Amino acid sequence: MSDKPCSSTRHSSSGSSSSSSSLSSKDFVQVPIQASLPCTRQNVNAHDVLESIVRVARAQDVLQVADFTTPDVPNTRIIGGNDTSIEKYPYTVQILYDSQLTCGGALITSRHVLTTAHCFVASNGQIVSPRYFTVRAGSTYLGRGGDVYSVSAITVHGSYNTPLRSNDVAIVTLTKAVNFTSSVRRATIASRNAVVPDNGSVVAVGWGRTSLDGPESQVLQAVEVFKVSYQECYQRYDELQQAINSPFPVTDGMICAGILDVGGKDACQGDSGGPLIHRGVVVGLSSWGFSCAQPYYPGVYTRVATYATWINSTVRKYYLL
């Protein structure tokens, strides 16, 4: 989380050189993506592989979805980017690349994590084996506690577009099921009919940076922001796009949130892929923004409801139903 802006020229390549040096040529495949990843919110360059594995389903692995037609359930949260605990957001996980935080994510079954595609696709178009990634679940603290799981597959949305940052969604498959406890639970995700009202309260959660040049937070953070209307978000980023001649398209597959014309609260580097929560339901995934916590430009998140069908079908591919 961030309470002050990050650099507007921020890219996702810092901190990755030592990790990448251990990779051999056989770990990479060229894909047709040749653009930088400006304003995404991951820590290190990471990549992806598209794989499918068929597994036997269990009742606990049926996706939990909500469309907000049910009574409101109070959502415990810390306002203003304060420390929180994993027990309050037990589906929140750390995605590690070469043992270092690269992104966050939300556990949606005992073996699947919902996150963003840009966490795994590099700016140069290369992808890397999932064996370089692990997932830490069940810990309030960065880099310690909980349990760490190996990754068997990463599925990126087939229409993910790097330069436009559209369809920024992916599913990570773990090599074995997590153990559910009070600190490890499945998230309830938005159904395709779910709509977050404009100005509705939402909470972003993660271990990302809490200051401009500082390190990641060592303790899980939660910050309350508010949904910005599609029209307002589109207009502001369209102005930016015209001013600097760089693409910042806001689509209906995105949801914007912040504190307009005030700023100071937002997701930032290290928070990519982490959940945006409304009434206890994961409605967004931290995706991109112009710097961090800017008053005029809200944070942009992948809208989970838009991809509910894709999420369900992708998870089902891993099971014999």
Coordinates of C-alpha atoms in Angstrom, one line a residue:
M1 CA 0.0 0.0 0.0
S2 CA 1.2 3.5 -0.5
D3 CA 0.4 6.8 1.2
K4 CA 2.5 8.9 -1.3
P5 CA 3.0 8.7 -5.1
C6 CA 5.5 6.3 -6.7
S7 CA 7.5 7.5 -9.7
S8 CA 5.4 8.1 -12.8
T9 CA 8.0 6.3 -14.8
R10 CA 7.8 3.1 -12.8
H11 CA 8.3 -0.1 -14.6
S12 CA 8.3 -3.7 -13.5
S13 CA 11.9 -4.7 -14.2
S14 CA 13.7 -3.5 -11.1
G15 CA 15.0 -6.1 -8.7
S16 CA 14.9 -9.0 -11.2
S17 CA 18.3 -9.2 -12.6
S18 CA 19.7 -11.6 -10.1
S19 CA 16.7 -13.9 -10.2
S20 CA 16.7 -14.0 -14.0
S21 CA 20.3 -14.9 -14.3
S22 CA 19.7 -18.4 -13.0
L23 CA 17.3 -19.2 -15.9
S24 CA 18.4 -21.1 -18.9
S25 CA 17.2 -20.7 -22.5
K26 CA 15.0 -23.7 -22.2
D27 CA 12.9 -21.9 -19.7
F28 CA 11.8 -19.2 -22.1
V29 CA 9.4 -19.0 -25.1
Q30 CA 9.0 -16.0 -27.2
V31 CA 5.5 -14.6 -27.4
P32 CA 4.2 -11.6 -29.5
I33 CA 4.3 -9.0 -26.8
Q34 CA 6.8 -6.2 -27.3
A35 CA 6.0 -3.4 -24.9
S36 CA 6.9 -2.1 -21.5
L37 CA 4.6 -2.5 -18.5
P38 CA 4.2 1.1 -17.3
C39 CA 2.5 1.6 -14.0
T40 CA 1.8 -2.0 -13.1
R41 CA 2.2 -2.9 -9.5
Q42 CA 4.5 -5.9 -9.2
N43 CA 8.0 -6.0 -7.7
V44 CA 10.1 -8.1 -10.0
N45 CA 10.0 -9.2 -13.6
A46 CA 8.2 -12.5 -13.8
H47 CA 6.8 -14.6 -16.6
D48 CA 4.2 -17.3 -17.3
V49 CA 3.5 -20.6 -18.8
L50 CA 0.2 -21.8 -20.2
E51 CA -0.6 -25.4 -19.0
S52 CA -3.6 -27.5 -18.1
I53 CA -3.8 -30.3 -15.6
V54 CA -6.9 -32.4 -15.0
R55 CA -7.6 -33.2 -11.4
V56 CA -10.4 -34.7 -9.3
A57 CA -12.7 -32.1 -7.8
R58 CA -13.9 -32.0 -4.3
A59 CA -16.9 -30.1 -2.9
Q60 CA -14.7 -27.5 -1.3
D61 CA -13.3 -26.6 -4.7
V62 CA -16.5 -25.3 -6.1
L63 CA -16.1 -21.5 -6.6
Q64 CA -17.9 -19.3 -4.1
V65 CA -19.5 -16.4 -6.0
A66 CA -21.7 -13.5 -5.0
D67 CA -23.8 -10.8 -6.8
F68 CA -24.5 -8.6 -3.8
T69 CA -28.2 -9.5 -3.8
T70 CA -27.8 -11.1 -0.4
P71 CA -27.7 -9.1 2.8
D72 CA -24.6 -7.1 3.5
V73 CA -22.1 -8.9 5.6
P74 CA -19.9 -6.6 7.7
N75 CA -16.3 -6.5 6.4
T76 CA -13.7 -6.0 9.1
R77 CA -11.0 -3.7 7.7
I78 CA -8.3 -1.2 8.7
I79 CA -8.8 2.2 7.1
G80 CA -5.9 4.3 5.9
G81 CA -3.3 1.6 5.0
N82 CA -2.8 0.2 8.5
D83 CA -1.5 -3.1 9.6
T84 CA -4.1 -5.9 9.5
S85 CA -4.0 -9.7 10.1
I86 CA -4.3 -12.6 7.7
E87 CA -7.3 -13.9 9.8
K88 CA -9.3 -10.9 8.5
Y89 CA -8.4 -11.6 4.9
P90 CA -7.5 -15.3 5.0
Y91 CA -7.7 -15.8 1.2
T92 CA -4.9 -13.3 0.6
V93 CA -1.6 -14.9 -0.5
Q94 CA 1.9 -13.9 -1.5
I95 CA 3.2 -14.9 -4.9
L96 CA 7.0 -15.3 -4.8
Y97 CA 9.4 -15.3 -7.7
D98 CA 12.8 -16.8 -6.8
S99 CA 11.6 -16.5 -3.1
Q100 CA 10.9 -12.8 -3.4
L101 CA 7.6 -11.1 -3.4
T102 CA 6.4 -10.3 -6.9
C103 CA 2.6 -10.1 -6.5
G104 CA -0.4 -10.8 -4.3
G105 CA -3.4 -13.0 -5.1
A106 CA -6.6 -14.5 -3.8
L107 CA -7.1 -18.2 -3.0
I108 CA -10.3 -19.3 -4.8
T109 CA -10.1 -23.1 -4.4
S110 CA -7.8 -25.3 -2.4
R111 CA -5.4 -25.3 -5.3
H112 CA -6.1 -22.2 -7.3
V113 CA -5.0 -18.5 -6.8
L114 CA -6.6 -15.7 -8.7
T115 CA -4.2 -12.9 -9.7
T116 CA -3.1 -10.7 -12.6
A117 CA -1.5 -11.7 -15.8
H118 CA 1.2 -9.1 -15.8
C119 CA 2.8 -10.7 -12.8
F120 CA 4.0 -13.4 -15.1
V121 CA 4.4 -11.9 -18.6
A122 CA 7.7 -9.9 -19.0
S123 CA 8.0 -6.7 -21.0
N124 CA 10.2 -8.4 -23.5
G125 CA 7.6 -11.1 -24.3
Q126 CA 9.3 -14.0 -22.6
I127 CA 7.7 -16.5 -20.3
V128 CA 9.2 -18.7 -17.6
S129 CA 8.5 -22.1 -16.1
P130 CA 6.2 -22.1 -13.0
R131 CA 8.9 -23.9 -11.1
Y132 CA 10.4 -20.5 -10.3
F133 CA 7.2 -19.4 -8.4
T134 CA 5.9 -20.3 -5.0
V135 CA 2.9 -19.2 -3.0
R136 CA 2.8 -18.4 0.7
A137 CA -0.5 -18.8 2.4
G138 CA -1.7 -18.2 5.9
S139 CA 0.8 -15.6 7.1
T140 CA 0.3 -12.0 8.2
Y141 CA 4.0 -11.4 7.6
L142 CA 6.1 -11.0 4.5
G143 CA 8.5 -13.8 3.9
R144 CA 7.8 -15.9 6.9
G145 CA 5.1 -17.9 8.6
G146 CA 2.3 -19.9 7.0
D147 CA 3.0 -22.5 4.4
V148 CA 4.7 -22.3 1.1
Y149 CA 3.4 -24.2 -1.9
S150 CA 5.0 -25.0 -5.3
V151 CA 3.3 -24.0 -8.5
S152 CA 2.4 -26.5 -11.2
A153 CA 0.8 -24.2 -13.8
I154 CA 0.0 -20.6 -14.5
T155 CA -2.9 -19.8 -16.9
V156 CA -3.0 -16.3 -18.4
H157 CA -6.1 -15.0 -20.1
G158 CA -5.8 -15.7 -23.8
S159 CA -6.6 -12.1 -24.8
Y160 CA -4.2 -10.5 -22.3
N161 CA -2.7 -7.4 -23.9
T162 CA 0.5 -6.0 -22.4
P163 CA 0.6 -2.5 -23.9
L164 CA -3.1 -1.9 -23.3
R165 CA -3.1 -3.8 -19.9
S166 CA -6.4 -5.3 -20.8
N167 CA -7.7 -8.8 -19.7
D168 CA -5.1 -8.7 -16.9
V169 CA -6.1 -11.9 -15.2
A170 CA -4.5 -15.2 -14.5
I171 CA -4.9 -18.3 -12.4
V172 CA -2.1 -20.0 -10.6
T173 CA -2.4 -23.8 -9.9
L174 CA -0.6 -25.2 -6.9
T175 CA 1.0 -28.6 -6.9
K176 CA -1.0 -29.7 -3.8
A177 CA -4.0 -28.5 -1.9
V178 CA -3.7 -26.0 0.9
N179 CA -4.7 -26.9 4.4
F180 CA -7.7 -24.7 5.4
T181 CA -7.4 -23.1 8.8
S182 CA -8.5 -19.9 10.4
S183 CA -5.8 -18.1 8.4
V184 CA -6.3 -19.9 5.1
R185 CA -9.7 -19.7 3.5
R186 CA -11.2 -19.5 0.0
A187 CA -12.4 -16.1 -1.2
T188 CA -15.9 -15.4 -2.4
I189 CA -15.5 -13.8 -5.8
A190 CA -17.9 -11.5 -7.7
S191 CA -20.4 -13.2 -10.0
R192 CA -20.8 -11.9 -13.6
N193 CA -23.9 -10.0 -12.5
A194 CA -22.2 -8.3 -9.5
V195 CA -22.0 -4.5 -9.7
V196 CA -20.2 -2.3 -7.2
P197 CA -22.0 1.0 -6.8
D198 CA -20.1 4.2 -7.7
N199 CA -18.6 5.7 -4.5
G200 CA -19.0 2.3 -2.8
S201 CA -16.4 1.5 -0.2
V202 CA -13.8 -1.0 -1.3
V203 CA -10.6 -2.3 0.5
A204 CA -7.3 -3.1 -1.1
V205 CA -5.0 -5.6 0.7
G206 CA -1.4 -6.5 0.2
W207 CA 2.3 -6.3 1.3
G208 CA 3.3 -3.7 -1.3
R209 CA 5.3 -0.5 -0.7
T210 CA 4.1 2.0 2.0
S211 CA 6.3 4.9 0.8
L212 CA 7.8 6.2 -2.4
D213 CA 11.2 4.5 -2.2
G214 CA 10.8 2.2 0.8
P215 CA 10.7 -1.6 1.0
E216 CA 7.6 -3.7 1.0
S217 CA 5.6 -3.8 4.1
Q218 CA 6.6 -6.6 6.5
V219 CA 3.0 -6.8 7.7
L220 CA -0.2 -7.2 5.7
Q221 CA -1.8 -3.9 4.9
A222 CA -5.4 -2.9 4.2
V223 CA -6.6 0.5 2.9
E224 CA -10.1 1.7 2.3
V225 CA -10.8 3.6 -1.0
F226 CA -13.9 4.2 -3.0
K227 CA -15.1 3.1 -6.4
V228 CA -14.7 5.7 -9.1
S229 CA -17.3 5.7 -11.9
Y230 CA -16.3 4.3 -15.2
Q231 CA -17.0 7.5 -17.0
E232 CA -14.9 9.6 -14.6
C233 CA -12.0 7.2 -14.7
Y234 CA -12.1 6.9 -18.4
Q235 CA -12.1 10.6 -18.9
R236 CA -9.2 11.3 -16.6
Y237 CA -7.0 8.6 -18.2
D238 CA -8.1 9.7 -21.7
E239 CA -6.8 13.2 -20.9
L240 CA -3.5 11.7 -19.7
Q241 CA -3.3 9.5 -22.8
Q242 CA -3.6 12.6 -25.1
A243 CA -1.2 14.7 -23.0
I244 CA 1.7 12.2 -23.0
N245 CA 0.8 10.2 -26.1
S246 CA 0.9 6.9 -24.3
P247 CA -2.0 4.4 -24.1
F248 CA -4.0 4.4 -20.9
P249 CA -7.3 2.9 -22.0
V250 CA -9.9 2.1 -19.3
T251 CA -12.2 -0.7 -20.4
D252 CA -15.3 -2.3 -19.0
G253 CA -13.1 -5.1 -17.8
M254 CA -11.6 -2.7 -15.3
I255 CA -12.7 -1.1 -12.1
C256 CA -11.2 2.1 -10.7
A257 CA -10.9 3.1 -7.0
G258 CA -9.2 5.8 -5.0
I259 CA -10.0 9.1 -3.2
L260 CA -10.4 11.5 -6.1
D261 CA -8.7 14.9 -5.8
V262 CA -7.3 13.9 -2.4
G263 CA -5.1 10.9 -3.0
G264 CA -2.8 9.4 -0.4
K265 CA -4.4 6.0 -0.4
D266 CA -3.8 3.3 -3.0
A267 CA -2.2 0.0 -4.0
C268 CA 1.4 0.3 -5.2
Q269 CA 4.4 -1.8 -6.2
G270 CA 4.2 -5.3 -4.8
D271 CA 0.4 -5.2 -4.5
S272 CA -0.3 -6.3 -8.1
G273 CA -2.8 -9.2 -8.3
G274 CA -3.9 -8.5 -4.7
P275 CA -7.6 -8.4 -4.0
L276 CA -10.0 -5.5 -4.0
I277 CA -12.9 -6.3 -1.7
H278 CA -16.4 -5.0 -1.4
R279 CA -18.7 -6.3 1.3
G280 CA -16.5 -9.3 1.8
V281 CA -16.4 -10.2 -1.9
V282 CA -13.3 -10.0 -4.1
V283 CA -14.4 -7.6 -6.9
G284 CA -11.0 -6.6 -8.3
L285 CA -7.3 -7.4 -8.7
S286 CA -4.7 -4.7 -8.4
S287 CA -3.6 -4.0 -12.0
W288 CA -2.2 -0.6 -12.9
G289 CA -2.3 3.1 -12.4
F290 CA -0.4 6.4 -13.1
S291 CA 2.1 6.3 -10.3
C292 CA 0.5 5.5 -6.9
A293 CA -1.9 7.4 -4.7
Q294 CA -2.2 10.3 -7.1
P295 CA -5.1 12.7 -6.4
Y296 CA -6.2 13.0 -10.0
Y297 CA -5.7 9.4 -11.2
P298 CA -7.4 6.5 -9.4
G299 CA -5.9 3.0 -9.2
V300 CA -7.1 0.6 -11.8
Y301 CA -8.1 -3.0 -11.0
T302 CA -9.1 -5.9 -13.1
R303 CA -12.9 -6.3 -12.7
V304 CA -13.5 -9.8 -11.5
A305 CA -17.2 -9.9 -12.6
T306 CA -16.2 -9.5 -16.2
Y307 CA -14.1 -12.6 -16.1
A308 CA -16.3 -14.8 -13.8
T309 CA -17.1 -17.2 -16.7
W310 CA -13.5 -17.5 -17.7
I311 CA -12.4 -18.0 -14.1
N312 CA -15.0 -20.8 -13.7
S313 CA -14.1 -22.6 -16.9
T314 CA -10.4 -22.3 -16.3
V315 CA -10.7 -23.8 -12.9
R316 CA -13.0 -26.6 -14.1
K317 CA -10.4 -27.7 -16.7
Y318 CA -8.2 -28.9 -13.8
Y319 CA -10.9 -31.3 -12.5
L320 CA -12.9 -34.3 -13.6
L321 CA -16.5 -33.2 -12.9

